[in-house]
Amino acid sequence: MSYSYNDRLKIRGGKRLNGEIRVQTSKNATLPIMSASLLAQGRVLLRDCPDIIDVENMVKILRELGAKIDRVGDDYSIDSSSILDVCLDYELCKTMRSSIFLLGSILARFKSVCLTLPGGCKIGRRPIDIHVQAFRRLKVKVIELDDFVFFNASKARAGKIKLKIPSVGATENIVQFASTLKGKTVIYNSAREPEVVDLCNFLNKMGAKIYGAGTRKITIFGVDKLKGVEYKPIADRIVLGTLLVATAICGGTIRLTNANSHQNEKLIEILSRMGCQINIKNDIIMLSRDVPLRSIPKISTGYYPQFPTDLQSIIMVLSCLANGQTEIDERIFENRFLIVDELKKMGAKIELIDNHTAIVDGVDSLKASNLKALDLRGGASLVLAGLVAQGETIIENVHYIDRGYCHIEKMLKSLGADIERI
Ligand code: UD1
């Protein structure tokens, strides 16, 4: 890893993108899987993990807990059999919302934990009430204080849970917790995201009995123990989407391998309607864009399989350059238009109606500017805007982008972009 906190990106816009990239492994699949590796009695070998800051932080947290972790290339061997301590490092948890995903596995294994309220992007309040309610349904005792929450699972019992909304994190926590909880636990209104399915596949490979992953009802029959296994998490559908949109913005032809088109149907449909040519064969997606971009009237984010909130700011940049008007409707988070002011500096025409709705009017071009990344996906979106802007764009706070993208500048450079890390 060669990331540093003060890194900036310098981009000279205007190059078309051409070439082939193998899509990196999914951050949002890898993190909960790393957490669930705490449940194994034995060594877990995770293949091809993404070289990103969030994974680095998760490894630090697991090591802090006492796990023995060896890294060879992008493979991690995780052995947590000797862990005794369950006190999570306050500062690390603050920087990464994913520490919340440790709750399910730690509680399953150690029966009690005190968690600092999680941090992460500035995209919304990101409360944990759904997690808390779900654990309470399983008779876990929860005491909430200002900055800390105590959980005690010594009297936990399997049961039925109906999630108020299909929270990805809450579903993943309960699935981890219930895997070794005696009896039958059912989660109604469970999240259906591919990363949830991947976590369940991993747990099942370890010996869990989880049924219905990918549907609205997941059933878990608790087993006595889980064994160490070798596993390779799925590819990152958000990075995949970012690269497709980058090519749609700049023009050119990209060939993505390790690319699952089924997990990206909504995006592919939108890009086709906007004027991109897309060909799919097995795990290869090819996209070319040679004609001017056409806007589409409305894009709304939603739970899988709807359009992902994590690609909302990315598609906003594309809409800024399309012919016509697009209404962007953010239905998952309440503060996910952080990039609007930065894009306006570049000459974009965007009107914020409220926290959930933005109206974008396409312009002919964007102009280079000095920009600040304020969150992970918004930061990547600014990079895409820089790739097409006339002149030299500087992006600060690249550490947000490094949380989820493996060396974004190397990927884009390999496609012909004029971009460097300074
Ligand atoms: C995960 C993803 C994130 C993605 C999000 C939605 C990871 C590491 N992160 O986040 O990239 O944007 O799914 O697809 O996998 N909510 C509550 N109370 C709760 C929990 C959630 O009100 O206890 C709300 C959130 O504020 C949000 C919505 O539910 O408005 C969805 O959140 P959730 O699905 O839990 O997202 P995360 O698991 O945090």
Short mmCIF file of C-alpha atoms and ligand atoms in Angstrom, two decimals:
data_model
loop_
_atom_site.label_atom_id
_atom_site.label_comp_id
_atom_site.label_asym_id
_atom_site.label_seq_id
_atom_site.Cartn_x
_atom_site.Cartn_y
_atom_site.Cartn_z
CA MET A 1 0.00 0.00 0.00
CA SER A 2 1.47 3.37 -0.98
CA TYR A 3 -1.30 5.74 0.05
CA SER A 4 -0.62 8.78 2.15
CA TYR A 5 -3.07 11.09 3.87
CA ASN A 6 -2.00 14.24 2.01
CA ASP A 7 -2.07 12.82 -1.50
CA ARG A 8 -3.69 14.84 -4.26
CA LEU A 9 -4.56 13.97 -7.82
CA LYS A 10 -3.59 16.07 -10.81
CA ILE A 11 -5.69 15.45 -13.90
CA ARG A 12 -5.44 17.00 -17.34
CA GLY A 13 -8.79 16.33 -18.93
CA GLY A 14 -9.71 15.53 -22.48
CA LYS A 15 -8.30 12.06 -23.16
CA ARG A 16 -10.50 9.25 -24.43
CA LEU A 17 -10.31 6.02 -22.46
CA ASN A 18 -9.38 2.76 -24.14
CA GLY A 19 -8.22 -0.56 -22.77
CA GLU A 20 -8.91 -3.50 -20.52
CA ILE A 21 -9.20 -3.72 -16.73
CA ARG A 22 -9.88 -6.58 -14.37
CA VAL A 23 -12.42 -5.33 -11.82
CA GLN A 24 -11.06 -5.35 -8.26
CA THR A 25 -12.64 -7.38 -5.47
CA SER A 26 -15.58 -5.79 -3.68
CA LYS A 27 -14.91 -3.67 -0.60
CA ASN A 28 -18.44 -4.15 0.68
CA ALA A 29 -18.16 -7.92 0.35
CA THR A 30 -14.63 -8.22 1.75
CA LEU A 31 -15.21 -6.22 4.95
CA PRO A 32 -18.10 -8.25 6.42
CA ILE A 33 -16.40 -11.45 5.28
CA MET A 34 -13.26 -10.44 7.17
CA SER A 35 -15.45 -9.79 10.19
CA ALA A 36 -17.16 -13.17 9.82
CA SER A 37 -13.77 -14.89 9.72
CA LEU A 38 -13.72 -14.31 13.50
CA LEU A 39 -16.31 -17.09 13.72
CA ALA A 40 -14.06 -19.76 12.23
CA GLN A 41 -12.33 -22.27 14.42
CA GLY A 42 -9.25 -22.36 12.24
CA ARG A 43 -7.54 -20.38 9.55
CA VAL A 44 -9.45 -18.47 6.88
CA LEU A 45 -7.68 -17.68 3.63
CA LEU A 46 -9.18 -14.74 1.76
CA ARG A 47 -8.01 -14.46 -1.82
CA ASP A 48 -7.53 -11.36 -3.92
CA CYS A 49 -8.66 -8.76 -1.37
CA PRO A 50 -8.69 -5.16 -2.57
CA ASP A 51 -5.66 -3.02 -1.71
CA ILE A 52 -7.65 -0.20 -0.12
CA ILE A 53 -7.58 1.77 3.13
CA ASP A 54 -10.82 0.28 4.52
CA VAL A 55 -9.38 -3.23 4.27
CA GLU A 56 -6.15 -2.02 5.85
CA ASN A 57 -8.16 -0.55 8.73
CA MET A 58 -10.23 -3.71 9.15
CA VAL A 59 -7.00 -5.72 9.34
CA LYS A 60 -5.71 -3.30 12.01
CA ILE A 61 -8.89 -3.74 14.04
CA LEU A 62 -8.74 -7.54 13.78
CA ARG A 63 -5.06 -7.50 14.78
CA GLU A 64 -5.91 -5.19 17.67
CA LEU A 65 -8.39 -7.84 18.78
CA GLY A 66 -5.62 -10.44 18.68
CA ALA A 67 -6.14 -12.14 15.31
CA LYS A 68 -3.01 -13.42 13.58
CA ILE A 69 -3.05 -12.08 10.06
CA ASP A 70 -0.50 -12.74 7.35
CA ARG A 71 -0.62 -11.04 4.01
CA VAL A 72 0.94 -12.45 0.85
CA GLY A 73 0.21 -10.18 -2.10
CA ASP A 74 -3.53 -9.59 -1.90
CA ASP A 75 -4.27 -12.80 -0.01
CA TYR A 76 -4.91 -12.65 3.73
CA SER A 77 -4.65 -15.54 6.11
CA ILE A 78 -6.69 -14.82 9.24
CA ASP A 79 -6.46 -16.94 12.35
CA SER A 80 -8.49 -15.66 15.25
CA SER A 81 -8.50 -18.78 17.40
CA SER A 82 -6.36 -17.14 20.12
CA ILE A 83 -8.36 -13.92 20.51
CA LEU A 84 -9.28 -13.05 24.09
CA ASP A 85 -9.90 -9.32 24.11
CA VAL A 86 -12.99 -7.70 22.64
CA CYS A 87 -12.34 -4.02 23.23
CA LEU A 88 -12.52 -2.22 19.88
CA ASP A 89 -10.11 0.65 19.22
CA TYR A 90 -12.09 3.88 19.50
CA GLU A 91 -10.20 5.93 16.89
CA LEU A 92 -10.20 3.19 14.26
CA CYS A 93 -13.92 2.50 14.67
CA LYS A 94 -14.65 6.19 14.31
CA THR A 95 -12.98 6.26 10.91
CA MET A 96 -14.80 3.28 9.49
CA ARG A 97 -18.47 2.51 9.56
CA SER A 98 -17.64 -1.10 8.75
CA SER A 99 -16.61 -1.65 12.36
CA ILE A 100 -20.35 -2.03 12.97
CA PHE A 101 -20.14 -5.26 10.97
CA LEU A 102 -17.91 -6.69 13.67
CA LEU A 103 -20.81 -6.60 16.07
CA GLY A 104 -22.49 -9.79 14.87
CA SER A 105 -19.37 -11.94 14.88
CA ILE A 106 -17.92 -10.56 18.11
CA LEU A 107 -21.20 -11.00 19.96
CA ALA A 108 -21.57 -14.52 18.62
CA ARG A 109 -18.11 -15.40 19.78
CA PHE A 110 -17.57 -13.43 22.99
CA LYS A 111 -21.17 -12.76 24.08
CA SER A 112 -20.59 -9.13 25.04
CA VAL A 113 -19.05 -6.06 23.49
CA CYS A 114 -18.92 -2.32 23.94
CA LEU A 115 -18.97 -0.52 20.61
CA THR A 116 -18.12 3.10 19.83
CA LEU A 117 -20.65 4.61 17.47
CA PRO A 118 -19.36 4.05 13.96
CA GLY A 119 -17.94 6.66 11.63
CA GLY A 120 -17.58 6.68 7.85
CA CYS A 121 -18.71 9.00 5.06
CA LYS A 122 -20.57 12.25 5.69
CA ILE A 123 -23.48 11.12 3.57
CA GLY A 124 -26.13 10.97 6.26
CA ARG A 125 -26.93 10.29 9.89
CA ARG A 126 -26.27 6.57 9.50
CA PRO A 127 -27.94 5.49 12.75
CA ILE A 128 -27.77 1.92 14.08
CA ASP A 129 -31.32 1.66 15.45
CA ILE A 130 -32.25 -1.17 13.07
CA HIS A 131 -29.24 -3.21 14.24
CA VAL A 132 -30.17 -2.55 17.86
CA GLN A 133 -33.84 -3.47 17.36
CA ALA A 134 -32.90 -6.68 15.55
CA PHE A 135 -30.51 -7.78 18.30
CA ARG A 136 -33.12 -6.97 20.94
CA ARG A 137 -35.56 -9.28 19.10
CA LEU A 138 -33.00 -12.03 19.67
CA LYS A 139 -32.94 -11.19 23.40
CA VAL A 140 -29.58 -9.44 23.30
CA LYS A 141 -29.41 -6.83 26.04
CA VAL A 142 -28.49 -3.41 24.64
CA ILE A 143 -27.61 -0.33 26.69
CA GLU A 144 -27.15 2.87 24.71
CA LEU A 145 -25.03 5.73 26.08
CA ASP A 146 -23.87 8.91 24.33
CA ASP A 147 -20.80 7.59 22.51
CA PHE A 148 -20.93 3.90 23.36
CA VAL A 149 -23.38 1.04 23.09
CA PHE A 150 -23.10 -2.09 25.27
CA PHE A 151 -24.37 -5.41 23.97
CA ASN A 152 -24.73 -8.57 26.02
CA ALA A 153 -25.82 -11.78 24.35
CA SER A 154 -25.52 -14.20 27.26
CA LYS A 155 -29.30 -14.81 27.17
CA ALA A 156 -29.73 -14.58 23.38
CA ARG A 157 -32.28 -16.83 21.69
CA ALA A 158 -33.07 -17.51 18.04
CA GLY A 159 -36.24 -15.82 16.79
CA LYS A 160 -38.04 -13.91 14.08
CA ILE A 161 -37.00 -10.42 13.03
CA LYS A 162 -38.73 -8.02 10.67
CA LEU A 163 -36.43 -5.24 9.54
CA LYS A 164 -38.07 -1.81 9.24
CA ILE A 165 -36.03 -1.27 6.07
CA PRO A 166 -33.80 -3.81 4.29
CA SER A 167 -30.57 -2.57 5.86
CA VAL A 168 -27.48 -4.20 4.38
CA GLY A 169 -25.45 -3.86 7.57
CA ALA A 170 -28.21 -5.06 9.89
CA THR A 171 -28.90 -8.10 7.69
CA GLU A 172 -25.17 -8.93 7.64
CA ASN A 173 -24.85 -8.55 11.39
CA ILE A 174 -27.78 -10.78 12.19
CA VAL A 175 -26.71 -13.42 9.68
CA GLN A 176 -23.28 -13.56 11.35
CA PHE A 177 -24.72 -13.60 14.85
CA ALA A 178 -27.38 -16.23 14.16
CA SER A 179 -25.03 -18.62 12.34
CA THR A 180 -23.96 -20.17 15.64
CA LEU A 181 -27.05 -19.29 17.69
CA LYS A 182 -28.97 -22.40 18.65
CA GLY A 183 -32.30 -22.69 16.85
CA LYS A 184 -33.96 -21.10 13.84
CA THR A 185 -33.70 -17.39 13.14
CA VAL A 186 -35.69 -15.77 10.37
CA ILE A 187 -35.02 -12.30 8.95
CA TYR A 188 -37.97 -10.80 7.07
CA ASN A 189 -37.43 -7.85 4.74
CA SER A 190 -33.75 -8.78 4.54
CA ALA A 191 -31.37 -6.88 2.24
CA ARG A 192 -30.87 -8.61 -1.13
CA GLU A 193 -27.59 -6.99 -2.18
CA PRO A 194 -25.02 -9.30 -3.84
CA GLU A 195 -22.59 -8.55 -0.98
CA VAL A 196 -25.09 -10.01 1.51
CA VAL A 197 -25.36 -13.12 -0.67
CA ASP A 198 -21.56 -13.37 -0.80
CA LEU A 199 -21.30 -13.19 2.99
CA CYS A 200 -23.90 -15.97 3.29
CA ASN A 201 -22.04 -18.09 0.73
CA PHE A 202 -18.86 -17.64 2.74
CA LEU A 203 -20.57 -18.58 6.01
CA ASN A 204 -22.21 -21.60 4.36
CA LYS A 205 -18.82 -22.71 3.08
CA MET A 206 -17.64 -22.54 6.70
CA GLY A 207 -20.50 -24.87 7.67
CA ALA A 208 -23.37 -22.47 8.42
CA LYS A 209 -26.94 -23.29 7.39
CA ILE A 210 -28.31 -20.15 5.81
CA TYR A 211 -31.14 -20.28 3.27
CA GLY A 212 -32.80 -17.61 1.16
CA ALA A 213 -29.87 -15.19 0.73
CA GLY A 214 -30.74 -12.80 -2.11
CA THR A 215 -34.48 -12.93 -1.26
CA ARG A 216 -36.60 -10.96 1.21
CA LYS A 217 -36.54 -13.77 3.77
CA ILE A 218 -33.36 -15.34 5.13
CA THR A 219 -33.55 -18.36 7.40
CA ILE A 220 -30.61 -19.38 9.56
CA PHE A 221 -30.33 -22.66 11.47
CA GLY A 222 -27.64 -22.17 14.10
CA VAL A 223 -24.76 -24.68 14.01
CA ASP A 224 -22.30 -25.54 16.80
CA LYS A 225 -19.16 -24.44 15.04
CA LEU A 226 -17.77 -23.04 11.83
CA LYS A 227 -14.54 -24.13 10.19
CA GLY A 228 -11.76 -22.17 8.47
CA VAL A 229 -12.01 -22.09 4.67
CA GLU A 230 -10.47 -20.51 1.59
CA TYR A 231 -12.67 -17.93 -0.15
CA LYS A 232 -12.55 -15.27 -2.83
CA PRO A 233 -15.11 -12.47 -2.44
CA ILE A 234 -17.05 -11.18 -5.46
CA ALA A 235 -15.99 -8.37 -7.77
CA ASP A 236 -16.83 -4.78 -6.92
CA ARG A 237 -19.97 -3.67 -8.76
CA ILE A 238 -19.43 -0.04 -7.76
CA VAL A 239 -15.88 0.10 -9.13
CA LEU A 240 -17.19 -1.64 -12.24
CA GLY A 241 -19.87 1.03 -12.56
CA THR A 242 -17.33 3.80 -12.01
CA LEU A 243 -15.15 2.52 -14.87
CA LEU A 244 -18.09 2.11 -17.26
CA VAL A 245 -19.29 5.62 -16.51
CA ALA A 246 -15.75 7.02 -16.83
CA THR A 247 -15.61 5.65 -20.38
CA ALA A 248 -19.11 6.90 -21.13
CA ILE A 249 -17.99 10.37 -20.01
CA CYS A 250 -14.68 10.47 -21.87
CA GLY A 251 -15.61 8.43 -24.94
CA GLY A 252 -13.61 5.41 -26.07
CA THR A 253 -13.88 1.67 -25.50
CA ILE A 254 -13.36 -0.28 -22.30
CA ARG A 255 -13.27 -4.02 -21.76
CA LEU A 256 -13.88 -5.14 -18.19
CA THR A 257 -13.11 -8.64 -17.03
CA ASN A 258 -14.24 -10.17 -13.72
CA ALA A 259 -17.41 -8.22 -14.47
CA ASN A 260 -20.83 -9.49 -13.45
CA SER A 261 -23.50 -7.96 -15.68
CA HIS A 262 -26.44 -9.42 -13.68
CA GLN A 263 -25.43 -7.41 -10.62
CA ASN A 264 -25.41 -4.22 -12.69
CA GLU A 265 -28.54 -4.51 -14.81
CA LYS A 266 -30.01 -1.15 -13.87
CA LEU A 267 -26.78 0.73 -14.63
CA ILE A 268 -26.32 -1.07 -17.94
CA GLU A 269 -29.88 -0.21 -18.93
CA ILE A 270 -29.32 3.48 -18.09
CA LEU A 271 -26.01 3.67 -19.95
CA SER A 272 -27.54 2.05 -23.04
CA ARG A 273 -30.42 4.52 -23.01
CA MET A 274 -27.92 7.38 -22.75
CA GLY A 275 -26.17 6.31 -25.95
CA CYS A 276 -23.47 3.80 -24.93
CA GLN A 277 -22.93 0.58 -26.80
CA ILE A 278 -22.62 -2.34 -24.42
CA ASN A 279 -21.72 -5.94 -25.18
CA ILE A 280 -21.71 -8.68 -22.58
CA LYS A 281 -20.13 -12.10 -22.81
CA ASN A 282 -19.77 -14.33 -19.74
CA ASP A 283 -17.85 -12.24 -17.21
CA ILE A 284 -16.75 -9.61 -19.73
CA ILE A 285 -18.48 -6.28 -20.30
CA MET A 286 -17.44 -4.02 -23.18
CA LEU A 287 -18.63 -0.44 -23.42
CA SER A 288 -18.02 2.12 -26.17
CA ARG A 289 -19.36 5.59 -26.49
CA ASP A 290 -18.99 7.54 -29.72
CA VAL A 291 -22.25 9.45 -30.12
CA PRO A 292 -23.34 12.42 -27.93
CA LEU A 293 -24.91 11.50 -24.59
CA ARG A 294 -28.69 11.68 -24.26
CA SER A 295 -30.12 12.51 -20.84
CA ILE A 296 -32.80 10.35 -19.30
CA PRO A 297 -35.58 12.12 -17.41
CA LYS A 298 -35.25 10.52 -13.99
CA ILE A 299 -32.80 8.31 -12.10
CA SER A 300 -33.80 7.10 -8.62
CA THR A 301 -31.62 5.18 -6.22
CA GLY A 302 -33.05 2.26 -4.25
CA TYR A 303 -32.39 -1.07 -2.64
CA TYR A 304 -30.95 -3.81 -4.84
CA PRO A 305 -31.79 -4.54 -7.67
CA GLN A 306 -32.64 -0.86 -8.11
CA PHE A 307 -29.99 1.72 -9.00
CA PRO A 308 -27.33 1.78 -6.23
CA THR A 309 -26.93 4.88 -4.09
CA ASP A 310 -23.16 4.33 -4.27
CA LEU A 311 -23.29 5.19 -8.00
CA GLN A 312 -25.57 8.20 -7.64
CA SER A 313 -22.88 10.89 -7.68
CA ILE A 314 -21.07 9.03 -10.45
CA ILE A 315 -24.13 9.04 -12.72
CA MET A 316 -24.70 12.69 -11.78
CA VAL A 317 -21.41 13.63 -13.51
CA LEU A 318 -22.54 11.78 -16.63
CA SER A 319 -25.91 13.54 -16.55
CA CYS A 320 -24.07 16.88 -16.31
CA LEU A 321 -22.67 16.19 -19.78
CA ALA A 322 -25.76 14.74 -21.43
CA ASN A 323 -28.09 16.52 -23.77
CA GLY A 324 -31.18 17.52 -21.74
CA GLN A 325 -32.44 17.42 -18.17
CA THR A 326 -32.23 14.66 -15.53
CA GLU A 327 -33.94 14.51 -12.16
CA ILE A 328 -31.80 12.60 -9.67
CA ASP A 329 -33.74 11.18 -6.79
CA GLU A 330 -31.66 9.91 -3.83
CA ARG A 331 -33.90 7.65 -1.78
CA ILE A 332 -31.43 5.88 0.54
CA PHE A 333 -29.30 8.53 2.26
CA GLU A 334 -30.29 12.04 3.28
CA ASN A 335 -27.08 13.92 2.55
CA ARG A 336 -25.64 12.44 -0.58
CA PHE A 337 -25.33 15.51 -2.79
CA LEU A 338 -22.03 16.66 -1.32
CA ILE A 339 -20.38 17.01 -4.73
CA VAL A 340 -22.91 19.44 -6.16
CA ASP A 341 -21.01 22.58 -5.08
CA GLU A 342 -17.75 21.17 -6.45
CA LEU A 343 -19.37 20.32 -9.79
CA LYS A 344 -20.90 23.78 -9.97
CA LYS A 345 -17.38 25.25 -9.69
CA MET A 346 -16.66 23.35 -12.89
CA GLY A 347 -19.62 24.91 -14.67
CA ALA A 348 -22.21 22.19 -14.07
CA LYS A 349 -25.85 23.27 -13.94
CA ILE A 350 -27.45 21.56 -10.97
CA GLU A 351 -30.35 22.72 -8.84
CA LEU A 352 -30.87 21.13 -5.45
CA ILE A 353 -34.58 20.93 -4.78
CA ASP A 354 -34.11 19.35 -1.34
CA ASN A 355 -31.87 16.74 0.34
CA HIS A 356 -33.30 14.01 -1.88
CA THR A 357 -33.78 15.63 -5.30
CA ALA A 358 -31.42 17.35 -7.72
CA ILE A 359 -32.20 18.62 -11.21
CA VAL A 360 -29.29 18.44 -13.61
CA ASP A 361 -29.22 20.32 -16.92
CA GLY A 362 -26.61 19.04 -19.31
CA VAL A 363 -23.81 21.41 -20.40
CA ASP A 364 -21.40 21.11 -23.35
CA SER A 365 -18.26 20.92 -21.20
CA LEU A 366 -16.85 21.24 -17.69
CA LYS A 367 -13.87 23.38 -16.79
CA ALA A 368 -10.95 22.29 -14.62
CA SER A 369 -10.86 23.44 -11.02
CA ASN A 370 -9.32 22.85 -7.59
CA LEU A 371 -11.63 20.41 -5.86
CA LYS A 372 -12.00 18.66 -2.53
CA ALA A 373 -13.24 15.10 -2.15
CA LEU A 374 -15.71 14.99 0.76
CA ASP A 375 -16.61 11.31 0.69
CA LEU A 376 -15.59 8.10 -1.04
CA ARG A 377 -17.96 7.87 -4.02
CA GLY A 378 -18.31 11.63 -4.39
CA GLY A 379 -14.50 11.82 -4.54
CA ALA A 380 -14.39 9.27 -7.37
CA SER A 381 -17.08 11.26 -9.18
CA LEU A 382 -14.89 14.37 -9.06
CA VAL A 383 -12.08 12.36 -10.64
CA LEU A 384 -14.41 11.46 -13.51
CA ALA A 385 -15.39 15.12 -13.90
CA GLY A 386 -11.67 16.01 -13.98
CA LEU A 387 -11.05 13.47 -16.74
CA VAL A 388 -13.31 15.36 -19.12
CA ALA A 389 -12.75 18.94 -17.91
CA GLN A 390 -10.77 21.38 -20.01
CA GLY A 391 -7.48 22.17 -18.24
CA GLU A 392 -5.80 20.90 -15.08
CA THR A 393 -7.91 19.71 -12.16
CA ILE A 394 -6.47 19.14 -8.69
CA ILE A 395 -8.34 16.93 -6.25
CA GLU A 396 -7.56 17.08 -2.54
CA ASN A 397 -8.49 14.58 0.17
CA VAL A 398 -7.72 11.59 -2.03
CA HIS A 399 -7.65 9.45 1.13
CA TYR A 400 -11.46 9.27 0.92
CA ILE A 401 -11.18 7.71 -2.55
CA ASP A 402 -8.42 5.35 -1.38
CA ARG A 403 -10.90 3.89 1.12
CA GLY A 404 -12.57 2.00 -1.71
CA TYR A 405 -10.62 2.20 -5.00
CA CYS A 406 -7.32 0.34 -5.55
CA HIS A 407 -4.99 3.05 -6.86
CA ILE A 408 -7.61 4.83 -8.93
CA GLU A 409 -4.97 6.83 -10.82
CA LYS A 410 -3.17 3.67 -11.99
CA MET A 411 -6.40 2.16 -13.29
CA LEU A 412 -7.32 5.28 -15.23
CA LYS A 413 -3.79 5.88 -16.48
CA SER A 414 -3.73 2.36 -17.92
CA LEU A 415 -6.77 3.40 -19.98
CA GLY A 416 -4.97 6.47 -21.34
CA ALA A 417 -6.06 9.15 -18.86
CA ASP A 418 -3.60 11.93 -18.01
CA ILE A 419 -3.67 11.62 -14.21
CA GLU A 420 -1.03 11.47 -11.50
CA ARG A 421 -0.82 11.33 -7.72
CA ILE A 422 1.14 14.18 -6.18
C1 UD1 B 1 -24.06 -0.47 2.99
C2 UD1 B 1 -22.83 -0.18 2.16
C3 UD1 B 1 -22.89 1.20 1.54
C4 UD1 B 1 -24.18 1.38 0.77
C5 UD1 B 1 -25.38 1.01 1.64
C6 UD1 B 1 -26.70 1.04 0.88
C7 UD1 B 1 -21.06 -1.45 3.23
C8 UD1 B 1 -19.77 -1.40 3.98
N1 UD1 B 1 -21.64 -0.28 2.99
O1 UD1 B 1 -24.07 0.49 4.06
O2 UD1 B 1 -21.79 1.37 0.66
O3 UD1 B 1 -24.30 2.73 0.36
O4 UD1 B 1 -25.22 -0.32 2.17
O5 UD1 B 1 -26.66 0.16 -0.19
O6 UD1 B 1 -21.53 -2.50 2.82
N2 UD1 B 1 -30.42 2.91 8.49
C9 UD1 B 1 -31.13 3.27 9.62
N3 UD1 B 1 -30.86 2.60 10.77
C10 UD1 B 1 -29.94 1.59 10.85
C11 UD1 B 1 -29.24 1.22 9.67
C12 UD1 B 1 -29.51 1.91 8.49
O7 UD1 B 1 -31.96 4.19 9.59
O8 UD1 B 1 -29.77 1.02 11.92
C13 UD1 B 1 -30.68 3.64 7.23
C14 UD1 B 1 -29.43 4.35 6.72
O9 UD1 B 1 -29.27 5.60 7.33
C15 UD1 B 1 -29.73 4.44 5.25
C16 UD1 B 1 -30.49 3.14 4.95
O10 UD1 B 1 -30.98 2.70 6.21
O11 UD1 B 1 -30.56 5.54 5.01
C17 UD1 B 1 -29.67 2.03 4.32
O12 UD1 B 1 -28.57 1.74 5.16
P1 UD1 B 1 -27.85 0.33 5.17
O13 UD1 B 1 -28.47 -0.55 4.13
O14 UD1 B 1 -27.81 -0.16 6.57
O15 UD1 B 1 -26.40 0.74 4.69
P2 UD1 B 1 -25.03 0.27 5.30
O16 UD1 B 1 -25.10 -1.15 5.66
O17 UD1 B 1 -24.58 1.25 6.31
#
